[in-house]
PDB file of C-alpha atoms in Angstrom:
ATOM      1  CA  MET A 785      86.915 113.198 128.053  1.00 40.00           C
ATOM      2  CA  THR A 786      84.689 110.177 128.209  1.00 45.00           C
ATOM      3  CA  THR A 787      83.784 108.864 131.487  1.00 48.00           C
ATOM      4  CA  HIS A 788      83.226 105.161 132.067  1.00 54.00           C
ATOM      5  CA  PRO A 789      80.774 103.765 134.471  1.00 55.00           C
ATOM      6  CA  GLY A 790      82.173 102.155 137.472  1.00 51.00           C
ATOM      7  CA  ILE A 791      85.792 103.748 136.790  1.00 60.00           C
ATOM      8  CA  HIS A 792      86.342 104.731 140.454  1.00 84.00           C
ATOM      9  CA  ARG A 793      84.091 102.212 141.983  1.00 95.00           C
ATOM     10  CA  PRO A 794      86.069  99.363 143.820  1.00 97.00           C
ATOM     11  CA  VAL A 795      87.465  96.244 142.054  1.00 98.00           C
ATOM     12  CA  VAL A 796      86.318  93.610 144.533  1.00 97.00           C
ATOM     13  CA  VAL A 797      88.167  90.253 144.693  1.00 97.00           C
ATOM     14  CA  GLY A 798      87.099  87.269 146.689  1.00 94.00           C
ATOM     15  CA  VAL A 799      89.728  85.138 148.154  1.00 94.00           C
ATOM     16  CA  ASP A 800      90.002  81.789 150.043  1.00 89.00           C
ATOM     17  CA  GLY A 801      93.656  81.034 150.178  1.00 88.00           C
ATOM     18  CA  SER A 802      93.648  78.877 147.128  1.00 87.00           C
ATOM     19  CA  PRO A 803      96.152  79.331 144.243  1.00 89.00           C
ATOM     20  CA  HIS A 804      93.536  80.199 142.011  1.00 89.00           C
ATOM     21  CA  ALA A 805      92.419  83.131 144.620  1.00 91.00           C
ATOM     22  CA  SER A 806      95.886  84.363 144.437  1.00 94.00           C
ATOM     23  CA  LEU A 807      95.897  84.600 140.849  1.00 94.00           C
ATOM     24  CA  ALA A 808      92.556  86.459 140.797  1.00 95.00           C
ATOM     25  CA  LEU A 809      94.060  88.862 143.528  1.00 97.00           C
ATOM     26  CA  ASP A 810      96.979  89.456 141.487  1.00 97.00           C
ATOM     27  CA  TRP A 811      94.909  90.136 138.371  1.00 97.00           C
ATOM     28  CA  ALA A 812      92.333  92.301 140.285  1.00 98.00           C
ATOM     29  CA  ALA A 813      95.205  94.318 141.821  1.00 98.00           C
ATOM     30  CA  THR A 814      96.505  95.116 138.298  1.00 98.00           C
ATOM     31  CA  GLU A 815      93.100  95.843 136.914  1.00 97.00           C
ATOM     32  CA  ALA A 816      92.327  98.380 139.914  1.00 97.00           C
ATOM     33  CA  ARG A 817      95.584 100.123 139.383  1.00 97.00           C
ATOM     34  CA  LEU A 818      94.965 100.526 135.609  1.00 95.00           C
ATOM     35  CA  ARG A 819      91.490 101.772 136.454  1.00 95.00           C
ATOM     36  CA  GLY A 820      92.634 104.272 139.019  1.00 95.00           C
ATOM     37  CA  ALA A 821      90.164 102.398 141.496  1.00 97.00           C
ATOM     38  CA  PRO A 822      90.645 101.016 144.948  1.00 98.00           C
ATOM     39  CA  LEU A 823      90.836  97.250 145.467  1.00 98.00           C
ATOM     40  CA  GLU A 824      88.625  95.500 148.163  1.00 98.00           C
ATOM     41  CA  VAL A 825      89.625  92.053 149.231  1.00 98.00           C
ATOM     42  CA  LEU A 826      86.887  90.051 150.523  1.00 97.00           C
ATOM     43  CA  GLN A 827      87.351  86.668 152.684  1.00 95.00           C
ATOM     44  CA  THR A 828      84.316  84.872 154.169  1.00 91.00           C
ATOM     45  CA  PHE A 829      83.935  82.076 156.847  1.00 86.00           C
ATOM     46  CA  SER A 830      80.831  80.060 157.941  1.00 79.00           C
ATOM     47  CA  PRO A 831      80.665  79.561 161.619  1.00 68.00           C
ATOM     48  CA  ASP A 832      77.733  77.232 161.201  1.00 66.00           C
ATOM     49  CA  TYR A 833      79.180  74.793 158.765  1.00 56.00           C
ATOM     50  CA  PRO A 834      77.962  71.036 159.162  1.00 52.00           C
ATOM     51  CA  GLU A 835      80.141  68.145 160.218  1.00 49.00           C
ATOM     52  CA  VAL A 836      81.658  66.832 157.091  1.00 51.00           C
ATOM     53  CA  ARG A 837      83.179  63.541 156.349  1.00 48.00           C
ATOM     54  CA  SER A 838      86.412  63.377 154.607  1.00 51.00           C
ATOM     55  CA  ALA A 839      86.406  61.968 150.862  1.00 51.00           C
ATOM     56  CA  GLY A 840      88.324  58.890 151.935  1.00 55.00           C
ATOM     57  CA  PRO A 841      87.929  56.664 155.127  1.00 58.00           C
ATOM     58  CA  GLY A 842      88.573  58.469 158.179  1.00 60.00           C
ATOM     59  CA  GLU A 843      86.966  60.363 161.015  1.00 61.00           C
ATOM     60  CA  PRO A 844      84.617  63.370 160.475  1.00 59.00           C
ATOM     61  CA  VAL A 845      86.030  66.779 160.390  1.00 57.00           C
ATOM     62  CA  PRO A 846      85.399  68.202 163.796  1.00 58.00           C
ATOM     63  CA  ARG A 847      83.409  71.328 164.266  1.00 59.00           C
ATOM     64  CA  GLN A 848      85.788  74.259 164.766  1.00 58.00           C
ATOM     65  CA  PRO A 849      84.907  77.138 167.139  1.00 60.00           C
ATOM     66  CA  SER A 850      83.566  80.287 165.144  1.00 74.00           C
ATOM     67  CA  SER A 851      86.321  82.337 166.831  1.00 82.00           C
ATOM     68  CA  ALA A 852      89.004  80.025 165.203  1.00 81.00           C
ATOM     69  CA  LEU A 853      87.468  80.194 161.693  1.00 84.00           C
ATOM     70  CA  GLN A 854      87.097  84.018 162.075  1.00 88.00           C
ATOM     71  CA  THR A 855      90.719  84.273 163.160  1.00 90.00           C
ATOM     72  CA  ALA A 856      92.009  82.134 160.134  1.00 90.00           C
ATOM     73  CA  ALA A 857      89.872  84.033 157.768  1.00 92.00           C
ATOM     74  CA  GLU A 858      91.020  87.473 159.012  1.00 95.00           C
ATOM     75  CA  HIS A 859      94.742  86.070 158.698  1.00 95.00           C
ATOM     76  CA  GLY A 860      94.044  85.015 155.078  1.00 95.00           C
ATOM     77  CA  CYS A 861      92.447  88.391 154.173  1.00 97.00           C
ATOM     78  CA  ALA A 862      95.311  90.153 155.792  1.00 97.00           C
ATOM     79  CA  GLU A 863      97.913  88.115 153.850  1.00 97.00           C
ATOM     80  CA  ALA A 864      96.134  88.815 150.495  1.00 97.00           C
ATOM     81  CA  VAL A 865      95.908  92.608 151.376  1.00 98.00           C
ATOM     82  CA  ALA A 866      99.707  92.722 152.061  1.00 98.00           C
ATOM     83  CA  ARG A 867     100.427  90.819 148.729  1.00 98.00           C
ATOM     84  CA  ALA A 868      98.450  93.260 146.786  1.00 98.00           C
ATOM     85  CA  ARG A 869     100.001  96.296 148.635  1.00 98.00           C
ATOM     86  CA  ALA A 870     103.469  94.930 148.044  1.00 98.00           C
ATOM     87  CA  ALA A 871     102.830  94.467 144.138  1.00 97.00           C
ATOM     88  CA  HIS A 872     101.209  97.781 143.915  1.00 98.00           C
ATOM     89  CA  PRO A 873     102.490 100.142 146.576  1.00 97.00           C
ATOM     90  CA  THR A 874     100.465 103.183 145.382  1.00 97.00           C
ATOM     91  CA  LEU A 875      97.035 101.091 145.263  1.00 97.00           C
ATOM     92  CA  THR A 876      94.538 101.844 147.777  1.00 98.00           C
ATOM     93  CA  VAL A 877      93.674  98.173 149.173  1.00 98.00           C
ATOM     94  CA  THR A 878      91.278  97.379 151.897  1.00 98.00           C
ATOM     95  CA  GLY A 879      90.310  94.003 153.258  1.00 98.00           C
ATOM     96  CA  ARG A 880      87.014  92.796 154.771  1.00 96.00           C
ATOM     97  CA  THR A 881      86.316  89.417 156.385  1.00 95.00           C
ATOM     98  CA  VAL A 882      82.558  88.491 156.616  1.00 93.00           C
ATOM     99  CA  SER A 883      80.680  85.773 158.304  1.00 91.00           C
ATOM    100  CA  ASP A 884      78.337  84.725 155.501  1.00 89.00           C
ATOM    101  CA  ASP A 885      77.887  82.515 152.594  1.00 85.00           C
ATOM    102  CA  PRO A 886      80.680  83.157 149.960  1.00 85.00           C
ATOM    103  CA  GLY A 887      78.202  83.578 147.153  1.00 85.00           C
ATOM    104  CA  ALA A 888      75.916  85.983 149.094  1.00 89.00           C
ATOM    105  CA  ALA A 889      78.747  87.945 150.307  1.00 91.00           C
ATOM    106  CA  ILE A 890      80.084  88.569 146.810  1.00 91.00           C
ATOM    107  CA  VAL A 891      76.663  89.397 145.577  1.00 92.00           C
ATOM    108  CA  ASP A 892      76.329  91.868 148.368  1.00 94.00           C
ATOM    109  CA  ALA A 893      79.820  93.272 147.657  1.00 94.00           C
ATOM    110  CA  SER A 894      79.007  93.632 143.994  1.00 94.00           C
ATOM    111  CA  SER A 895      76.263  96.262 144.401  1.00 94.00           C
ATOM    112  CA  ALA A 896      79.019  98.975 145.038  1.00 94.00           C
ATOM    113  CA  ALA A 897      81.740  97.340 142.826  1.00 96.00           C
ATOM    114  CA  GLY A 898      83.003  98.477 139.513  1.00 95.00           C
ATOM    115  CA  LEU A 899      84.286  95.026 138.838  1.00 96.00           C
ATOM    116  CA  VAL A 900      84.070  91.588 140.566  1.00 95.00           C
ATOM    117  CA  VAL A 901      86.982  89.176 140.326  1.00 95.00           C
ATOM    118  CA  MET A 902      87.049  85.535 141.624  1.00 89.00           C
ATOM    119  CA  GLY A 903      89.235  82.552 140.919  1.00 84.00           C
ATOM    120  CA  ALA A 904      88.195  79.577 138.895  1.00 74.00           C
ATOM    121  CA  ARG A 905      88.267  77.007 141.824  1.00 58.00           C
ATOM    122  CA  GLY A 906      88.159  77.118 145.635  1.00 49.00           C
ATOM    123  CA  LEU A 907      89.736  75.184 148.442  1.00 50.00           C
ATOM    124  CA  GLY A 908      87.993  71.901 147.721  1.00 50.00           C
ATOM    125  CA  ARG A 909      85.072  70.202 149.473  1.00 49.00           C
ATOM    126  CA  VAL A 910      86.305  70.176 153.008  1.00 48.00           C
ATOM    127  CA  ARG A 911      88.186  73.302 153.350  1.00 53.00           C
ATOM    128  CA  GLY A 912      85.902  75.183 151.196  1.00 53.00           C
ATOM    129  CA  MET A 913      83.078  74.468 153.549  1.00 49.00           C
ATOM    130  CA  LEU A 914      85.242  75.445 156.562  1.00 50.00           C
ATOM    131  CA  MET A 915      86.593  78.879 155.067  1.00 50.00           C
ATOM    132  CA  GLY A 916      84.072  79.611 152.377  1.00 50.00           C
ATOM    133  CA  SER A 917      85.255  79.002 148.850  1.00 48.00           C
ATOM    134  CA  VAL A 918      84.360  82.044 146.664  1.00 49.00           C
ATOM    135  CA  SER A 919      83.731  80.158 143.561  1.00 49.00           C
ATOM    136  CA  SER A 920      80.817  78.067 145.121  1.00 50.00           C
TER     137      SER A 920
END
């Protein structure tokens, strides 16, 4: 039997609540099941985002308390984990919420991963800065 590098290393998927991240999650869960590997769902949040003006006329987006951002990120991660488990009941799925830049968190997680999966686009300029778009 031939062994393949990374066959039992986790498949890591970055999520941000966007439709593209949901598609990436679904694909990553299927791939993890096919590989016989666990799935790790990664959601980031940034407690130190700058105040951002909306794309159109309006007021600046107010700074949110880091606890509110963390709670929202944890909720989003838990929803993604539940979605993957519902689709693949025998798959080992874990979730991790990290206070970090999305790119840095994905790079860090990739060191132990057999595969890293991300969606094509994130939440957009404002929500992405608040929650941490993985594709940025």
